[in-house]
Short mmCIF file of C-alpha atoms and ligand atoms in Angstrom, two decimals:
data_model
loop_
_atom_site.label_atom_id
_atom_site.label_comp_id
_atom_site.label_asym_id
_atom_site.label_seq_id
_atom_site.Cartn_x
_atom_site.Cartn_y
_atom_site.Cartn_z
CA MET F 24 119.10 -218.67 -116.50
CA SER F 25 120.30 -216.17 -119.08
CA ALA F 26 121.60 -212.82 -117.95
CA ASN F 27 121.29 -211.43 -121.43
CA ILE F 28 117.56 -211.43 -121.91
CA PRO F 29 116.39 -208.64 -124.23
CA PHE F 30 114.30 -205.67 -123.07
CA ALA F 31 111.10 -204.98 -125.02
CA ILE F 32 110.75 -201.20 -125.20
CA ILE F 33 107.16 -199.96 -125.39
CA PRO F 34 107.12 -196.16 -125.14
CA SER F 35 104.18 -194.62 -123.30
CA ALA F 36 101.27 -193.68 -125.56
CA ASN F 37 100.39 -190.82 -123.19
CA PRO F 38 103.58 -189.21 -121.90
CA ILE F 39 103.21 -186.12 -119.76
CA SER F 40 103.35 -182.93 -121.89
CA ALA F 41 106.60 -180.95 -122.00
CA GLN F 42 104.94 -178.01 -120.22
CA GLU F 43 103.49 -180.17 -117.44
CA ARG F 44 106.82 -181.96 -117.02
CA ALA F 45 108.66 -178.63 -116.74
CA ASP F 46 106.22 -177.52 -114.04
CA ARG F 47 106.61 -180.75 -112.10
CA ILE F 48 110.41 -180.80 -112.14
CA ALA F 49 110.83 -177.10 -111.30
CA ALA F 50 110.93 -177.87 -107.55
CA PRO F 51 110.75 -181.66 -107.34
CA GLY F 52 111.64 -182.28 -103.68
CA PHE F 53 112.09 -186.00 -103.10
CA GLY F 54 109.98 -188.99 -104.12
CA LYS F 55 106.89 -187.25 -105.45
CA VAL F 56 107.50 -186.52 -109.13
CA PHE F 57 107.56 -189.70 -111.18
CA THR F 58 108.70 -190.16 -114.76
CA ASP F 59 106.67 -191.62 -117.65
CA HIS F 60 108.06 -195.16 -117.69
CA MET F 61 108.97 -198.16 -115.56
CA VAL F 62 110.78 -201.47 -115.97
CA THR F 63 109.32 -204.88 -115.11
CA ILE F 64 111.05 -208.28 -115.21
CA ARG F 65 109.48 -211.53 -114.07
CA TYR F 66 110.97 -214.57 -112.38
CA VAL F 67 109.41 -218.02 -112.11
CA GLU F 68 111.21 -220.90 -110.43
CA GLY F 69 112.42 -223.35 -113.09
CA GLN F 70 112.08 -220.75 -115.83
CA GLY F 71 114.32 -217.99 -114.47
CA TRP F 72 114.17 -214.30 -115.37
CA HIS F 73 112.11 -213.40 -118.42
CA ASP F 74 109.73 -210.86 -119.92
CA ALA F 75 111.90 -207.77 -119.40
CA LYS F 76 110.01 -204.66 -120.45
CA VAL F 77 110.27 -200.91 -120.38
CA HIS F 78 106.75 -199.53 -120.59
CA ALA F 79 104.40 -196.78 -119.40
CA ARG F 80 104.31 -196.34 -115.62
CA GLN F 81 101.07 -197.92 -114.52
CA PRO F 82 99.31 -199.36 -111.46
CA LEU F 83 99.96 -203.00 -110.57
CA VAL F 84 97.23 -205.59 -110.64
CA LEU F 85 97.85 -208.14 -107.88
CA ASP F 86 95.89 -211.10 -106.63
CA PRO F 87 94.89 -210.35 -103.01
CA ALA F 88 96.77 -213.51 -101.95
CA THR F 89 100.07 -212.24 -103.42
CA ALA F 90 102.75 -213.25 -100.91
CA VAL F 91 104.33 -209.81 -100.48
CA LEU F 92 101.04 -208.39 -99.20
CA HIS F 93 101.05 -210.89 -96.32
CA TYR F 94 104.62 -211.76 -95.39
CA ALA F 95 106.49 -208.68 -96.66
CA GLN F 96 109.02 -210.52 -98.81
CA GLU F 97 110.24 -207.34 -100.50
CA ILE F 98 113.57 -205.59 -101.09
CA PHE F 99 114.61 -202.35 -102.75
CA GLU F 100 117.52 -200.17 -103.78
CA GLY F 101 118.07 -196.45 -104.24
CA LEU F 102 120.55 -194.88 -106.64
CA LYS F 103 120.79 -191.68 -108.62
CA ALA F 104 121.42 -190.85 -112.25
CA TYR F 105 123.27 -187.57 -112.73
CA ARG F 106 124.00 -185.19 -115.54
CA LEU F 107 127.75 -184.74 -115.72
CA GLU F 108 129.32 -181.34 -116.32
CA ASP F 109 129.81 -182.26 -119.98
CA GLY F 110 126.10 -183.04 -120.35
CA ALA F 111 126.42 -186.85 -120.41
CA MET F 112 124.21 -188.99 -118.16
CA ALA F 113 125.80 -191.29 -115.59
CA LEU F 114 125.08 -193.67 -112.74
CA PHE F 115 127.18 -193.72 -109.57
CA ARG F 116 128.51 -197.16 -108.56
CA PRO F 117 125.45 -199.08 -109.85
CA GLU F 118 127.32 -202.40 -109.51
CA ALA F 119 127.53 -201.75 -105.75
CA ASN F 120 123.74 -201.37 -105.65
CA ALA F 121 123.33 -204.51 -107.76
CA GLN F 122 125.52 -206.47 -105.33
CA ARG F 123 123.71 -205.13 -102.27
CA PHE F 124 120.37 -205.95 -103.93
CA ASN F 125 121.47 -209.55 -104.25
CA ALA F 126 122.77 -209.63 -100.67
CA SER F 127 119.31 -208.42 -99.60
CA ALA F 128 117.70 -211.04 -101.86
CA ARG F 129 119.73 -213.84 -100.22
CA ARG F 130 118.77 -212.68 -96.71
CA MET F 131 115.09 -212.55 -97.67
CA ALA F 132 115.24 -215.94 -99.44
CA MET F 133 114.40 -214.33 -102.80
CA ALA F 134 115.73 -214.99 -106.30
CA GLU F 135 118.94 -213.12 -107.15
CA LEU F 136 118.94 -210.87 -110.21
CA PRO F 137 121.97 -211.00 -112.53
CA GLU F 138 123.99 -207.77 -112.11
CA GLU F 139 123.75 -207.03 -115.85
CA LEU F 140 119.95 -207.03 -115.61
CA PHE F 141 119.97 -204.70 -112.62
CA ILE F 142 122.31 -202.24 -114.32
CA GLY F 143 120.66 -202.71 -117.73
CA SER F 144 117.23 -201.95 -116.27
CA CYS F 145 118.49 -198.70 -114.69
CA ARG F 146 120.22 -197.72 -117.91
CA GLN F 147 117.10 -198.36 -120.02
CA LEU F 148 114.86 -196.34 -117.74
CA VAL F 149 117.18 -193.32 -117.57
CA GLN F 150 117.58 -193.38 -121.33
CA ILE F 151 113.85 -193.37 -122.07
CA ASP F 152 113.08 -190.77 -119.35
CA ARG F 153 116.13 -188.56 -119.98
CA ASP F 154 113.98 -185.41 -120.25
CA TRP F 155 113.13 -185.66 -116.54
CA PHE F 156 116.43 -184.40 -115.07
CA PRO F 157 115.51 -181.40 -112.91
CA ASP F 158 117.56 -178.29 -113.49
CA VAL F 159 117.94 -177.51 -109.78
CA GLU F 160 120.98 -177.60 -107.50
CA GLY F 161 121.76 -181.20 -106.65
CA GLY F 162 119.12 -182.34 -109.18
CA SER F 163 119.11 -185.97 -110.31
CA ILE F 164 116.85 -188.82 -111.31
CA TYR F 165 116.42 -191.09 -108.30
CA LEU F 166 116.00 -194.72 -109.33
CA ARG F 167 114.11 -197.16 -107.16
CA PRO F 168 114.69 -200.79 -108.20
CA PHE F 169 112.60 -203.15 -106.10
CA MET F 170 111.36 -206.73 -106.04
CA ILE F 171 108.25 -208.35 -104.61
CA ALA F 172 107.22 -211.93 -103.93
CA SER F 173 104.48 -212.30 -106.53
CA GLU F 174 103.20 -215.84 -106.02
CA ALA F 175 99.54 -216.02 -104.95
CA PHE F 176 99.85 -218.43 -102.03
CA LEU F 177 99.20 -218.07 -98.31
CA GLY F 178 101.59 -220.78 -97.11
CA VAL F 179 104.57 -219.36 -95.24
CA LYS F 180 107.56 -220.19 -97.46
CA PRO F 181 109.78 -218.34 -99.94
CA SER F 182 107.77 -217.36 -103.01
CA SER F 183 108.39 -219.28 -106.24
CA GLU F 184 107.69 -216.16 -108.33
CA TYR F 185 109.07 -212.64 -108.21
CA LEU F 186 108.38 -209.36 -109.93
CA TYR F 187 111.32 -206.96 -110.24
CA MET F 188 110.59 -203.35 -111.13
CA VAL F 189 112.32 -200.00 -111.46
CA ILE F 190 110.56 -196.67 -111.14
CA ALA F 191 112.22 -193.27 -111.41
CA SER F 192 111.60 -189.92 -109.87
CA ALA F 193 112.96 -186.43 -110.40
CA ALA F 194 114.82 -185.46 -107.23
CA GLY F 195 116.09 -182.33 -105.55
CA GLY F 196 116.94 -182.21 -101.83
CA TYR F 197 115.68 -184.89 -99.42
CA PHE F 198 114.90 -182.65 -96.46
CA LYS F 199 111.91 -180.34 -96.78
CA SER F 200 113.20 -177.87 -94.23
CA GLY F 201 116.18 -176.91 -96.43
CA ALA F 202 117.93 -176.09 -93.12
CA PRO F 203 121.75 -176.08 -93.13
CA ALA F 204 121.84 -178.86 -90.53
CA VAL F 205 119.34 -181.49 -89.39
CA SER F 206 118.03 -182.23 -85.94
CA LEU F 207 117.99 -185.81 -84.63
CA TRP F 208 115.90 -187.65 -82.07
CA VAL F 209 117.45 -190.61 -80.23
CA SER F 210 114.95 -193.45 -80.10
CA GLN F 211 114.85 -194.94 -76.59
CA ASP F 212 111.95 -197.31 -76.98
CA TYR F 213 112.42 -198.82 -80.43
CA SER F 214 115.25 -200.74 -82.07
CA ARG F 215 115.71 -200.91 -85.83
CA ALA F 216 117.59 -204.20 -86.00
CA ALA F 217 119.03 -206.98 -83.85
CA PRO F 218 121.85 -209.48 -84.36
CA GLY F 219 120.65 -212.21 -86.70
CA GLY F 220 117.87 -209.97 -88.01
CA THR F 221 117.53 -208.10 -91.29
CA GLY F 222 119.28 -204.82 -90.42
CA ALA F 223 121.91 -205.20 -93.16
CA ALA F 224 119.30 -205.95 -95.85
CA LYS F 225 117.41 -203.24 -97.66
CA CYS F 226 113.97 -204.73 -97.09
CA GLY F 227 110.79 -202.73 -96.69
CA GLY F 228 110.09 -204.36 -93.33
CA ASN F 229 113.04 -202.55 -91.72
CA TYR F 230 111.47 -199.25 -92.70
CA ALA F 231 107.97 -200.28 -91.62
CA SER F 232 109.24 -201.05 -88.13
CA SER F 233 111.17 -197.76 -87.96
CA LEU F 234 108.20 -195.54 -88.75
CA ILE F 235 106.81 -195.29 -85.24
CA ALA F 236 110.13 -193.85 -84.08
CA GLN F 237 110.32 -191.56 -87.12
CA ALA F 238 106.78 -190.34 -86.40
CA GLU F 239 107.77 -189.63 -82.79
CA ALA F 240 110.81 -187.66 -83.99
CA MET F 241 108.75 -185.60 -86.44
CA LYS F 242 106.05 -184.89 -83.86
CA LEU F 243 108.74 -183.46 -81.61
CA GLY F 244 110.09 -181.28 -84.45
CA HIS F 245 113.12 -183.38 -85.46
CA ASP F 246 114.13 -184.59 -88.91
CA GLN F 247 115.42 -188.13 -88.35
CA VAL F 248 115.77 -190.85 -85.72
CA VAL F 249 119.05 -192.22 -84.36
CA PHE F 250 118.79 -195.93 -83.67
CA LEU F 251 120.91 -197.54 -80.97
CA ASP F 252 121.91 -201.20 -80.74
CA ALA F 253 119.15 -203.53 -79.57
CA ALA F 254 121.18 -205.36 -76.89
CA GLU F 255 122.56 -202.51 -74.76
CA ASN F 256 120.64 -199.52 -76.12
CA ARG F 257 123.91 -197.64 -76.08
CA TRP F 258 125.92 -198.03 -79.28
CA ILE F 259 125.00 -195.70 -82.15
CA GLU F 260 123.93 -197.61 -85.26
CA GLU F 261 122.41 -195.37 -87.95
CA LEU F 262 119.46 -193.18 -88.83
CA GLY F 263 116.19 -194.39 -90.30
CA GLY F 264 117.54 -193.88 -93.82
CA MET F 265 121.18 -192.79 -93.54
CA ASN F 266 124.55 -193.75 -92.07
CA LEU F 267 126.37 -191.55 -89.55
CA PHE F 268 129.86 -190.06 -89.30
CA PHE F 269 131.67 -188.23 -86.49
CA VAL F 270 134.51 -185.74 -86.98
CA PHE F 271 136.97 -185.28 -84.12
CA GLU F 272 138.98 -182.18 -83.22
CA ASP F 273 142.19 -183.92 -84.32
CA GLY F 274 140.68 -184.19 -87.83
CA SER F 275 140.04 -187.95 -87.68
CA ILE F 276 136.66 -189.37 -88.65
CA GLN F 277 134.72 -192.33 -87.32
CA THR F 278 131.63 -194.30 -88.33
CA PRO F 279 129.95 -197.33 -86.76
CA PRO F 280 131.28 -200.66 -88.12
CA LEU F 281 129.26 -202.96 -90.39
CA SER F 282 128.13 -205.17 -87.56
CA GLY F 283 125.35 -206.92 -89.48
CA THR F 284 122.68 -204.67 -87.98
CA ILE F 285 123.22 -201.57 -90.14
CA LEU F 286 122.87 -200.99 -93.85
CA PRO F 287 126.24 -201.05 -95.66
CA GLY F 288 125.74 -197.66 -97.30
CA ILE F 289 127.41 -197.00 -100.62
CA THR F 290 127.78 -193.33 -99.72
CA ARG F 291 129.37 -194.41 -96.42
CA GLU F 292 131.89 -196.60 -98.22
CA SER F 293 132.61 -193.90 -100.83
CA LEU F 294 133.26 -191.29 -98.11
CA LEU F 295 135.54 -193.67 -96.21
CA THR F 296 137.53 -194.17 -99.40
CA ILE F 297 137.66 -190.44 -100.20
CA ALA F 298 138.73 -189.64 -96.62
CA ARG F 299 141.53 -192.24 -96.78
CA ASP F 300 142.60 -190.91 -100.18
CA GLU F 301 142.82 -187.44 -98.61
CA GLY F 302 145.04 -188.78 -95.84
CA LEU F 303 142.50 -188.49 -93.01
CA THR F 304 142.60 -190.98 -90.16
CA VAL F 305 139.50 -193.12 -90.47
CA ARG F 306 138.00 -195.50 -87.93
CA GLU F 307 135.13 -197.97 -88.28
CA GLU F 308 134.50 -198.43 -84.57
CA ARG F 309 131.52 -198.41 -82.32
CA TYR F 310 130.65 -195.21 -80.53
CA ALA F 311 128.29 -194.79 -77.56
CA ILE F 312 125.50 -192.23 -77.39
CA ASP F 313 126.67 -190.94 -73.97
CA GLN F 314 130.18 -190.53 -75.37
CA TRP F 315 128.84 -188.53 -78.33
CA GLU F 316 127.12 -186.17 -75.91
CA ALA F 317 130.21 -185.84 -73.69
CA ASP F 318 132.50 -185.31 -76.70
CA ALA F 319 130.18 -182.75 -78.29
CA LYS F 320 130.05 -180.84 -75.01
CA SER F 321 133.82 -180.98 -74.42
CA GLY F 322 134.67 -180.03 -78.00
CA ARG F 323 136.40 -183.36 -78.76
CA ILE F 324 133.77 -183.86 -81.48
CA VAL F 325 133.58 -180.89 -83.80
CA GLU F 326 131.22 -182.10 -86.54
CA SER F 327 128.83 -184.95 -87.30
CA PHE F 328 126.99 -185.75 -90.49
CA ALA F 329 124.51 -188.17 -92.02
CA CYS F 330 125.00 -189.67 -95.46
CA GLY F 331 123.04 -191.64 -98.00
CA THR F 332 121.98 -191.59 -101.63
CA ALA F 333 118.89 -189.49 -100.99
CA ALA F 334 120.44 -187.21 -98.35
CA VAL F 335 123.96 -187.08 -99.90
CA VAL F 336 125.94 -185.54 -96.98
CA THR F 337 123.83 -183.68 -94.43
CA PRO F 338 125.32 -181.93 -91.37
CA ILE F 339 123.84 -182.73 -87.96
CA GLY F 340 123.15 -179.69 -85.80
CA LYS F 341 121.34 -180.90 -82.73
CA VAL F 342 120.69 -184.24 -81.02
CA SER F 343 117.82 -184.69 -78.56
CA SER F 344 116.50 -187.42 -76.31
CA PRO F 345 114.10 -187.51 -73.37
CA SER F 346 117.03 -186.64 -71.09
CA GLY F 347 118.00 -183.44 -72.96
CA SER F 348 119.69 -182.00 -76.03
CA PHE F 349 123.17 -181.19 -77.22
CA THR F 350 124.54 -179.21 -80.13
CA VAL F 351 127.31 -180.59 -82.33
CA GLY F 352 130.10 -178.12 -83.08
CA ALA F 353 128.62 -174.77 -84.05
CA GLY F 354 125.30 -176.44 -84.95
CA GLY F 355 125.79 -175.96 -88.69
CA PRO F 356 127.89 -177.37 -91.53
CA GLY F 357 131.50 -177.97 -90.51
CA GLN F 358 134.61 -177.77 -92.66
CA VAL F 359 135.43 -181.47 -92.92
CA THR F 360 131.80 -182.30 -93.70
CA GLN F 361 131.75 -179.67 -96.44
CA ARG F 362 135.04 -180.81 -97.91
CA LEU F 363 134.02 -184.47 -98.07
CA LYS F 364 130.65 -183.57 -99.53
CA GLU F 365 132.19 -181.36 -102.20
CA LYS F 366 134.65 -184.07 -103.18
CA LEU F 367 131.93 -186.72 -103.43
CA VAL F 368 129.57 -184.49 -105.41
CA SER F 369 132.40 -183.39 -107.73
CA ILE F 370 133.19 -187.01 -108.55
CA GLN F 371 129.50 -187.81 -109.04
CA ARG F 372 129.13 -184.86 -111.42
CA GLY F 373 132.27 -185.60 -113.41
CA ALA F 374 133.94 -182.42 -112.13
CA ALA F 375 136.78 -184.21 -110.32
CA ALA F 376 139.03 -187.13 -111.19
CA ASP F 377 137.42 -190.53 -110.60
CA PRO F 378 140.34 -192.71 -109.46
CA HIS F 379 138.13 -195.63 -108.41
CA ASN F 380 136.00 -195.72 -111.59
CA TRP F 381 132.77 -195.04 -109.73
CA VAL F 382 131.02 -193.11 -112.51
CA MET F 383 129.32 -195.19 -115.21
CA ARG F 384 128.56 -193.10 -118.27
CA LEU F 385 125.31 -193.94 -120.02
CA ASP F 386 125.87 -192.25 -123.34
N1 LIG K 2 121.00 -196.65 -93.95
C1 LIG K 2 119.72 -196.81 -94.29
C2 LIG K 2 118.80 -197.43 -93.30
C3 LIG K 2 119.28 -196.41 -95.58
O1 LIG K 2 118.00 -196.56 -95.93
C4 LIG K 2 120.20 -195.84 -96.47
C5 LIG K 2 119.78 -195.41 -97.80
O2 LIG K 2 119.85 -196.10 -98.73
C6 LIG K 2 121.53 -195.70 -96.06
C7 LIG K 2 121.89 -196.11 -94.79
C8 LIG K 2 122.57 -195.15 -96.98
O3 LIG K 2 122.87 -196.04 -98.00
P1 LIG K 2 123.38 -195.54 -99.42
O4 LIG K 2 124.53 -194.63 -99.15
O5 LIG K 2 123.79 -196.77 -100.13
O6 LIG K 2 122.26 -194.83 -100.06
C1 LIG K 3 118.21 -193.79 -100.14
O1 LIG K 3 119.00 -192.94 -99.74
O2 LIG K 3 118.24 -194.25 -101.28
C2 LIG K 3 117.23 -194.35 -99.26
O3 LIG K 3 116.76 -195.39 -99.54
C3 LIG K 3 116.86 -193.58 -98.07
C4 LIG K 3 115.39 -193.46 -97.90
C5 LIG K 3 114.76 -192.65 -98.99
C6 LIG K 3 114.74 -194.77 -97.69
#
């Protein structure tokens, strides 16, 4: 299997006009405004990865027996391309996404993709769709690499063929409300992941099973769901699409450990590193939902925030469950949250020193 297969570049014959593009990216929100192109690479057992192409974004034609449609053998990633202060384009820690993609592939018994192909595919797509960066605060191009089991076969076994793709979308803020802090709903009835399950993999199935709880949260006027551990329904794990952090009155910060049931977020790991660099006391330890409530009420906890590629760093204002609600700190963005967010965003935008070499320039 060669990692250095060439990309055929076939520019779209019908790109969206400059005027239409400007209209679409003026207020892009998240996940709705797609660029002109996509990447596809195929894998066949015995032949390896081949047929890498950058071409016009187009619908897929799939045999109705395609394995992913039946047994959900699918994984994805999410990472952003940024414009740096000096105008250059860059990716943030794409090798970390490539490695997590392959960890997900192993868990889902799928073919691994050489890291150079993962990063190369992201690079190619950003380069050809470079006119799609939105000129809004926090604007970026959100890349969605993903892979499906593409063999047409109804037997239950790992597919012998895979289709890897990357699509891109102009992105602003993740939360529609634009509120300074988000409101969470603690899921009592549904677990996201269990020991031995797929919680640490970024597979579509995890999200499918979380949607009923997310729908419940939204119906009740909240933004996101907090999932607790499946065994005791007590230990805080993560949100439907973000990791969680707690800030204590002594200035220390804590986040749930990578127990195998939560996604090892790249934003989470970056913030842990930044916090340690800044001399904060950092703990990766489990934390119970009843303790969070007690600590928020007593003032021992002064801030909490969610973090992820799409959400960046988002303060948590209020937490609700069937037994009641509590407010965290003053219910809005706290100082430590703001400081960590500013540091992360400054590194991502090339406005602060990058001691860990996280920023990969594309031009
Ligand atoms: N947890 C879940 C379930 C997610 O979907 C995400 C988003 O990717 C995260 C955490 C945060 O991960 P990252 O910081 O790598 O985007
Ligand atoms: C991300 O932050 O990249 C995510 O995947 C979260 C969500 C959009 C699924």
